[in-house]
XYZ file of N, CA and C in Angstrom:
486
model
N 0.838 -1.183 0.000
C 0.000 0.000 0.000
C 0.882 1.245 0.000
N 0.530 2.231 -0.809
C 1.327 3.453 -0.920
C 1.135 4.324 0.315
N 2.169 5.101 0.615
C 2.087 6.021 1.747
C 1.137 7.170 1.419
N 0.433 7.638 2.446
C -0.358 8.851 2.324
C 0.540 10.003 2.747
N 0.273 11.190 2.227
C 1.146 12.311 2.590
C 0.397 13.634 2.481
N 1.017 14.664 3.046
C 0.561 16.041 2.849
C 1.777 16.945 2.972
N 1.642 18.176 2.490
C 2.733 19.149 2.553
C 2.373 20.239 3.552
N 3.387 20.691 4.271
C 3.231 21.842 5.164
C 3.911 23.013 4.464
N 3.163 24.071 4.209
C 3.693 25.235 3.500
C 3.377 26.500 4.291
N 4.025 27.574 3.902
C 3.734 28.883 4.472
C 3.579 29.844 3.301
N 2.344 29.994 2.847
C 2.072 30.837 1.682
C 0.991 31.844 2.035
N 0.995 32.945 1.299
C 0.001 33.984 1.485
C -0.708 34.191 0.152
N -2.019 34.230 0.195
C -2.808 34.473 -1.015
C -2.683 35.954 -1.379
N -1.941 36.227 -2.443
C -1.618 37.606 -2.844
C -2.886 38.423 -3.130
N -3.875 37.802 -3.744
C -5.113 38.516 -4.066
C -5.842 38.963 -2.801
N -5.829 38.127 -1.774
C -6.481 38.498 -0.511
C -5.763 39.680 0.149
N -4.426 39.688 0.071
C -3.663 40.818 0.631
C -3.985 42.080 -0.153
N -4.070 41.954 -1.472
C -4.412 43.092 -2.317
C -5.794 43.636 -1.952
N -6.742 42.738 -1.720
C -8.083 43.160 -1.306
C -8.035 43.878 0.041
N -7.224 43.369 0.971
C -7.093 44.000 2.293
C -6.495 45.400 2.162
N -5.495 45.554 1.293
C -4.886 46.877 1.062
C -5.952 47.837 0.527
N -6.730 47.374 -0.456
C -7.755 48.237 -1.047
C -8.843 48.608 -0.042
N -9.264 47.633 0.782
C -10.286 47.918 1.801
C -9.766 48.907 2.836
N -8.506 48.733 3.259
C -7.922 49.646 4.247
C -7.812 51.053 3.656
N -7.380 51.151 2.396
C -7.254 52.464 1.748
C -8.613 53.152 1.663
N -9.654 52.381 1.346
C -10.996 52.953 1.247
C -11.482 53.450 2.610
N -11.257 52.628 3.664
C -11.687 53.045 5.000
C -10.941 54.295 5.459
N -9.635 54.352 5.175
C -8.834 55.510 5.583
C -9.317 56.769 4.863
N -9.666 56.638 3.583
C -10.125 57.813 2.826
C -11.493 58.298 3.317
N -12.288 57.419 3.935
C -13.640 57.786 4.348
C -13.744 58.185 5.820
N -12.770 57.790 6.637
C -12.907 58.041 8.084
C -12.630 59.498 8.432
N -13.460 60.033 9.325
C -13.356 61.434 9.720
C -12.027 61.729 10.422
N -11.554 60.807 11.273
C -10.328 61.078 12.034
C -9.067 61.044 11.171
N -9.184 60.670 9.902
C -8.036 60.691 9.001
C -8.110 61.850 8.003
N -9.051 62.771 8.193
C -9.152 63.931 7.308
C -7.940 64.843 7.526
N -7.285 65.222 6.448
C -6.196 66.203 6.525
C -4.885 65.692 7.084
N -4.708 64.372 7.214
C -3.429 63.864 7.740
C -2.632 63.146 6.657
N -3.099 63.211 5.410
C -2.420 62.568 4.275
C -2.102 61.106 4.552
N -3.046 60.393 5.130
C -2.830 58.968 5.440
C -3.134 58.131 4.210
N -2.301 57.084 3.988
C -2.545 56.194 2.861
C -1.879 54.845 3.111
N -2.365 53.845 2.383
C -1.756 52.516 2.382
C -1.808 52.030 0.935
N -0.646 51.549 0.441
C -0.588 51.106 -0.955
C 0.617 50.205 -1.159
N 0.589 49.465 -2.270
C 1.736 48.635 -2.637
C 2.859 49.544 -3.105
N 4.067 49.205 -2.715
C 5.258 49.898 -3.202
C 6.243 48.814 -3.614
N 6.123 48.347 -4.838
C 6.923 47.214 -5.281
C 6.407 45.945 -4.614
N 7.285 45.229 -3.909
C 6.890 44.008 -3.210
C 6.462 44.293 -1.769
N 6.599 45.532 -1.320
C 6.253 45.892 0.055
C 4.966 46.702 0.079
N 4.384 46.787 1.271
C 3.195 47.601 1.475
C 3.647 48.830 2.247
N 3.329 49.996 1.707
C 3.773 51.244 2.321
C 2.584 51.952 2.956
N 2.742 52.301 4.250
C 1.726 53.063 4.953
C 2.343 54.404 5.323
N 1.606 55.476 5.120
C 2.159 56.793 5.435
C 1.095 57.699 6.037
N 1.556 58.630 6.875
C 0.696 59.647 7.491
C 1.608 60.756 8.008
N 0.997 61.865 8.476
C 1.824 62.993 8.902
C 2.227 62.937 10.378
N 1.815 61.898 11.117
C 2.205 61.759 12.522
C 2.433 60.280 12.822
N 3.297 60.027 13.802
C 3.632 58.643 14.139
C 2.409 57.863 14.623
N 1.568 58.501 15.452
C 0.373 57.816 15.948
C -0.581 57.479 14.802
N -0.690 58.383 13.833
C -1.585 58.181 12.700
C -1.111 57.025 11.824
N 0.193 56.921 11.585
C 0.688 55.841 10.735
C 0.527 54.496 11.454
N 0.629 54.501 12.781
C 0.365 53.269 13.540
C -1.112 52.896 13.458
N -1.992 53.890 13.422
C -3.421 53.631 13.273
C -3.723 53.058 11.886
N -3.007 53.540 10.873
C -3.159 52.998 9.517
C -2.758 51.526 9.511
N -1.630 51.203 10.174
C -1.175 49.811 10.280
C -2.232 48.957 10.981
N -2.833 49.497 12.043
C -3.859 48.772 12.791
C -5.073 48.466 11.910
N -5.492 49.430 11.112
C -6.620 49.215 10.201
C -6.273 48.136 9.182
N -5.060 48.212 8.631
C -4.629 47.226 7.626
C -4.588 45.824 8.239
N -4.083 45.721 9.469
C -4.036 44.414 10.131
C -5.435 43.869 10.364
N -6.368 44.715 10.734
C -7.743 44.239 10.948
C -8.353 43.735 9.639
N -8.024 44.384 8.529
C -8.532 43.929 7.225
C -7.908 42.585 6.844
N -6.622 42.381 7.169
C -5.980 41.094 6.902
C -6.666 39.979 7.685
N -6.962 40.234 8.949
C -7.607 39.232 9.799
C -8.975 38.874 9.226
N -9.742 39.891 8.813
C -11.066 39.640 8.250
C -10.995 38.806 6.978
N -9.891 38.903 6.241
C -9.728 38.148 5.000
C -9.056 36.801 5.235
N -8.818 36.443 6.508
C -8.294 35.118 6.832
C -6.795 34.963 6.658
N -6.050 36.059 6.727
C -4.592 36.000 6.587
C -3.967 36.193 7.961
N -3.073 35.284 8.318
C -2.418 35.350 9.621
C -1.494 36.561 9.695
N -1.516 37.258 10.837
C -0.624 38.398 11.018
C 0.835 37.958 11.164
N 1.054 36.653 11.377
C 2.425 36.145 11.446
C 3.121 36.270 10.090
N 2.342 36.357 9.019
C 2.916 36.491 7.678
C 3.301 37.927 7.360
N 2.872 38.869 8.198
C 3.155 40.286 7.958
C 4.359 40.708 8.786
N 5.355 41.244 8.126
C 6.569 41.711 8.792
C 6.608 43.227 8.668
N 6.023 43.924 9.662
C 5.929 45.382 9.613
C 7.098 45.999 10.365
N 7.700 47.013 9.758
C 8.821 47.703 10.392
C 8.335 48.765 11.363
N 9.281 49.512 11.885
C 8.965 50.611 12.793
C 8.664 51.870 11.979
N 7.885 52.812 12.544
C 7.626 54.070 11.831
C 8.939 54.834 11.617
N 9.133 55.323 10.394
C 10.333 56.088 10.068
C 9.909 57.488 9.644
N 10.625 58.488 10.164
C 10.350 59.856 9.747
C 10.973 60.071 8.378
N 10.195 60.653 7.486
C 10.678 60.929 6.136
C 10.176 62.315 5.757
N 11.003 63.306 5.997
C 10.560 64.681 5.757
C 9.498 65.055 6.769
N 8.323 65.454 6.275
C 7.236 65.852 7.172
C 6.274 64.713 7.462
N 6.555 63.515 6.940
C 5.627 62.415 7.162
C 6.334 61.202 7.751
N 5.525 60.278 8.253
C 6.030 59.025 8.800
C 5.591 57.890 7.892
N 6.487 56.903 7.736
C 6.183 55.756 6.882
C 6.448 54.464 7.637
N 5.658 53.446 7.319
C 5.916 52.076 7.779
C 5.909 51.202 6.530
N 6.973 50.414 6.382
C 7.020 49.454 5.285
C 6.768 48.072 5.863
N 5.896 47.311 5.212
C 5.584 45.953 5.660
C 5.803 44.997 4.496
N 6.377 43.843 4.799
C 6.564 42.828 3.762
C 5.860 41.546 4.191
N 5.665 40.660 3.241
C 4.997 39.394 3.508
C 6.035 38.287 3.568
N 5.935 37.443 4.602
C 6.861 36.317 4.740
C 6.204 35.087 4.139
N 6.906 34.466 3.190
C 6.397 33.248 2.571
C 7.492 32.196 2.564
N 7.084 30.940 2.614
C 8.047 29.843 2.615
C 8.517 29.546 4.029
N 8.854 28.293 4.257
C 9.354 27.869 5.564
C 10.877 27.790 5.463
N 11.568 28.523 6.309
C 13.033 28.500 6.284
C 13.546 27.167 6.825
N 14.792 26.842 6.494
C 15.389 25.558 6.878
C 15.294 25.314 8.387
N 15.679 26.312 9.192
C 15.652 26.136 10.654
C 14.234 25.856 11.152
N 13.260 26.595 10.598
C 11.868 26.395 11.007
C 11.367 25.019 10.574
N 11.765 24.579 9.376
C 11.365 23.249 8.896
C 11.943 22.167 9.810
N 13.162 22.367 10.281
C 13.781 21.394 11.191
C 13.038 21.363 12.525
N 12.570 22.538 12.998
C 11.790 22.587 14.244
C 10.507 21.767 14.106
N 9.825 21.952 12.970
C 8.577 21.219 12.740
C 8.859 19.720 12.668
N 9.910 19.340 11.929
C 10.262 17.924 11.793
C 10.595 17.320 13.158
N 11.268 18.090 14.021
C 11.614 17.598 15.359
C 10.352 17.385 16.198
N 9.395 18.314 16.103
C 8.126 18.163 16.821
C 7.413 16.897 16.350
N 7.413 16.662 15.029
C 6.746 15.475 14.481
C 7.432 14.203 14.982
N 8.771 14.200 14.973
C 9.521 13.022 15.438
C 9.297 12.767 16.924
N 9.384 13.822 17.725
C 9.328 13.662 19.182
C 7.924 13.397 19.710
N 6.928 14.103 19.189
C 5.597 14.043 19.779
C 4.578 13.303 18.924
N 4.898 13.055 17.667
C 3.949 12.420 16.763
C 3.989 10.905 16.876
N 3.048 10.235 16.221
C 3.026 8.771 16.224
C 4.242 8.192 15.484
N 4.591 6.965 15.821
C 5.734 6.307 15.170
C 5.388 5.990 13.717
N 6.408 5.936 12.878
C 6.206 5.591 11.479
C 5.844 6.772 10.595
N 5.897 7.979 11.131
C 5.608 9.169 10.341
C 6.931 9.807 9.946
N 7.096 10.073 8.648
C 8.339 10.658 8.151
C 8.095 12.092 7.710
N 9.065 12.964 8.005
C 8.996 14.362 7.561
C 10.262 14.674 6.772
N 10.090 15.194 5.556
C 11.226 15.530 4.708
C 11.135 16.999 4.308
N 12.264 17.695 4.405
C 12.323 19.082 3.966
C 12.511 19.095 2.453
N 11.642 19.829 1.758
C 11.741 19.947 0.304
C 11.687 21.421 -0.070
N 12.855 22.036 -0.149
C 12.910 23.464 -0.476
C 12.324 24.291 0.647
N 11.263 25.057 0.343
C 10.640 25.897 1.372
C 9.342 25.288 1.889
N 9.224 23.953 1.771
C 8.065 23.267 2.350
C 8.498 21.947 2.968
N 7.566 21.292 3.624
C 7.862 20.064 4.357
C 6.856 18.994 3.941
N 7.331 17.827 3.526
C 6.444 16.725 3.140
C 6.372 15.753 4.302
N 5.164 15.440 4.747
C 4.939 14.500 5.839
C 4.239 13.284 5.249
N 4.792 12.084 5.503
C 4.180 10.881 4.948
C 4.097 9.774 5.994
N 3.099 8.914 5.794
C 2.875 7.797 6.702
C 2.001 6.774 5.993
N 2.047 5.538 6.462
C 1.172 4.510 5.896
C -0.276 4.707 6.361
N -0.445 5.318 7.534
C -1.770 5.495 8.117
C -2.265 6.933 7.969
N -3.448 7.090 7.384
C -4.032 8.431 7.275
C -4.409 8.977 8.651
N -4.735 8.095 9.580
C -5.063 8.529 10.944
C -3.867 9.213 11.595
N -2.670 8.682 11.352
C -1.451 9.293 11.898
C -1.265 10.697 11.315
N -1.564 10.867 10.030
C -1.426 12.183 9.411
C -2.417 13.179 10.021
N -3.633 12.685 10.308
C -4.625 13.545 10.964
C -4.123 13.974 12.345
N -3.493 13.048 13.072
C -2.943 13.364 14.396
C -1.848 14.419 14.283
N -1.007 14.302 13.251
C 0.076 15.269 13.056
C -0.499 16.661 12.787
N -1.524 16.732 11.939
C -2.146 18.029 11.639
C -2.706 18.642 12.922
N -3.406 17.836 13.719
C -3.965 18.335 14.986
C -2.852 18.783 15.926
N -1.768 18.012 15.983
C -0.630 18.350 16.843
C -0.021 19.698 16.439
N 0.203 19.878 15.142
C 0.841 21.111 14.665
C -0.074 22.321 14.784
N -1.391 22.114 14.647
C -2.322 23.234 14.827
C -2.315 23.702 16.278
N -2.030 22.796 17.197
C -1.981 23.140 18.612
C -0.711 23.871 19.012
N 0.332 23.773 18.197
C 1.601 24.445 18.487
C 1.536 25.893 18.009
N 2.287 26.766 18.672
C 2.315 28.175 18.286
C 3.676 28.499 17.676
N 3.768 28.387 16.360
C 5.000 28.749 15.659
C 4.958 30.244 15.369
N 6.141 30.857 15.148
C 6.169 32.289 14.858
C 6.076 32.564 13.356
N 5.472 31.651 12.629
C 5.217 31.801 11.200
C 3.937 31.028 10.884
N 3.187 31.451 9.875
C 1.929 30.750 9.556
C 2.202 29.460 8.790
N 1.402 28.431 9.047
C 1.536 27.185 8.279
C 0.168 26.772 7.745
N 0.185 26.161 6.551
C -1.010 25.593 5.965
C -0.690 24.156 5.553
N -1.733 23.360 5.457
C -1.582 21.957 5.075
C -2.225 21.771 3.710
N -1.431 21.311 2.713
C -1.924 21.183 1.347
C -1.550 19.797 0.789
N -2.115 19.467 -0.366
C -1.809 18.212 -1.085
C -2.031 16.978 -0.220
N -3.098 16.948 0.535
C -3.394 15.781 1.377
C -3.864 14.653 0.466
N -3.104 13.538 0.450
C -3.509 12.413 -0.394
C -3.110 11.117 0.239
């Protein structure tokens, strides 16, 4: 009998992030407390740029953007937001999206699977993802439940379950 397997990945749906940026920009343009502060949120290349004329205002823009991400089902662990930087008369925050599981993080996950998971389950690092395989589908279900219970500092999804 062939092994059953699934992949553990860390990906962000780009379209959902784009929708969150657009929703945040619309809310900022309509809210009374953002009148006259030149607040905005938009893509700047591969990063998301938030700007306003005061440090508190740019942090509020970040807060609105984060709430829109949560509503669209995107983990805030995937968002890497910097500190507010003064740039002339305005403040900016640049945020980037973290995708892919780094080697060290993949090894942490594999160690958790080896130490706490059922016997006979194999985890292999494949680039920026992790393949978990076992003869028993029940064992794979246990691994998924185990990993969902852990709090990693990066988002994980389970794909290609077969």
